[in-house]
Amino acid sequence: MAKWTPEHEAPEPLEGPVVATITGVTVVWFVLFLVQLPFYGWFDDHGHLWWLWTCLAGGGLGLIGVWYVRRRDAAIKRAAAVRPAPAE
């Protein structure tokens, strides 16, 4: 069986407001946790307590994500500052 090779090069990855996106989603996870917290008893009675802990885990992992993307963004900016300007 022959190995498939692409006929053209892959496009450059899209860069967007990654730090803002991850921060916003992390805030949403924590807000969902806080909104559900007063209903702890109901979730426990109906076997849905994992919903609460999923939101808390999402917020905690989001904090790791914010730390990671901030460091990544800083590293990209440092690399761009060191790289010489392209000749025209």
Coordinates of C-alpha atoms in Angstrom, one line a residue:
M1 CA 0.0 0.0 0.0
A2 CA 1.4 3.4 -1.0
K3 CA 1.8 6.1 1.5
W4 CA -0.4 9.2 0.9
T5 CA 1.5 12.4 0.4
P6 CA -0.2 15.8 0.1
E7 CA -0.1 17.6 -3.2
H8 CA 0.4 21.0 -1.6
E9 CA 1.8 22.5 1.6
A10 CA -0.5 22.9 4.6
P11 CA -1.5 26.5 5.3
E12 CA -0.1 28.4 8.2
P13 CA -2.1 28.0 11.4
L14 CA -4.6 30.8 12.3
E15 CA -3.7 32.9 15.3
G16 CA -6.4 34.7 17.2
P17 CA -7.0 36.2 20.6
V18 CA -6.0 32.9 22.3
V19 CA -5.4 34.3 25.8
A20 CA -8.7 36.2 25.8
T21 CA -10.6 33.1 24.6
I22 CA -9.1 30.8 27.2
T23 CA -9.6 33.3 29.9
G24 CA -13.2 33.9 28.9
V25 CA -14.0 30.2 28.8
T26 CA -12.3 29.7 32.2
V27 CA -14.5 32.4 33.7
V28 CA -17.6 30.7 32.3
W29 CA -16.6 27.4 33.9
F30 CA -16.2 29.1 37.3
V31 CA -19.5 31.0 36.9
L32 CA -21.3 27.8 36.1
F33 CA -19.8 26.2 39.2
L34 CA -20.9 29.1 41.4
V35 CA -24.4 29.2 39.9
Q36 CA -24.8 25.4 40.6
L37 CA -23.4 25.5 44.1
P38 CA -26.6 26.6 45.9
F39 CA -28.3 23.5 44.3
Y40 CA -25.8 21.1 45.8
G41 CA -28.5 19.1 47.6
W42 CA -30.7 18.7 44.5
F43 CA -27.7 17.5 42.4
D44 CA -26.8 15.1 45.1
D45 CA -30.3 13.7 45.5
H46 CA -30.7 13.2 41.7
G47 CA -27.3 11.7 41.0
H48 CA -26.0 14.7 39.1
L49 CA -23.3 15.9 41.5
W50 CA -20.7 15.3 38.8
W51 CA -22.1 18.3 37.0
L52 CA -20.9 20.5 39.8
W53 CA -17.4 18.9 39.9
T54 CA -17.1 19.0 36.1
C55 CA -17.5 22.8 36.2
L56 CA -14.9 23.1 38.9
A57 CA -12.5 20.8 37.1
G58 CA -13.1 22.9 33.9
G59 CA -12.2 26.1 35.7
G60 CA -9.1 24.5 37.3
L61 CA -7.9 23.2 34.0
G62 CA -8.7 26.5 32.4
L63 CA -6.3 28.2 34.9
I64 CA -3.6 25.9 33.7
G65 CA -4.6 26.8 30.1
V66 CA -4.4 30.5 30.8
W67 CA -0.9 30.1 32.3
Y68 CA 0.2 28.0 29.3
V69 CA -1.2 30.3 26.5
R70 CA 0.2 33.4 28.3
R71 CA 3.7 31.9 28.3
R72 CA 3.3 30.7 24.7
D73 CA 2.2 34.2 23.6
A74 CA 5.2 35.8 25.4
A75 CA 7.5 33.3 23.8
I76 CA 6.1 34.1 20.3
K77 CA 6.6 37.8 21.0
R78 CA 10.1 37.3 22.2
A79 CA 11.0 35.3 19.1
A80 CA 9.5 37.9 16.8
A81 CA 11.5 40.6 18.5
V82 CA 14.8 38.7 18.0
R83 CA 14.0 37.8 14.4
P84 CA 15.4 40.4 11.9
A85 CA 12.9 42.4 9.9
P86 CA 12.3 40.9 6.4
A87 CA 14.2 42.6 3.5
E88 CA 11.9 44.2 1.0

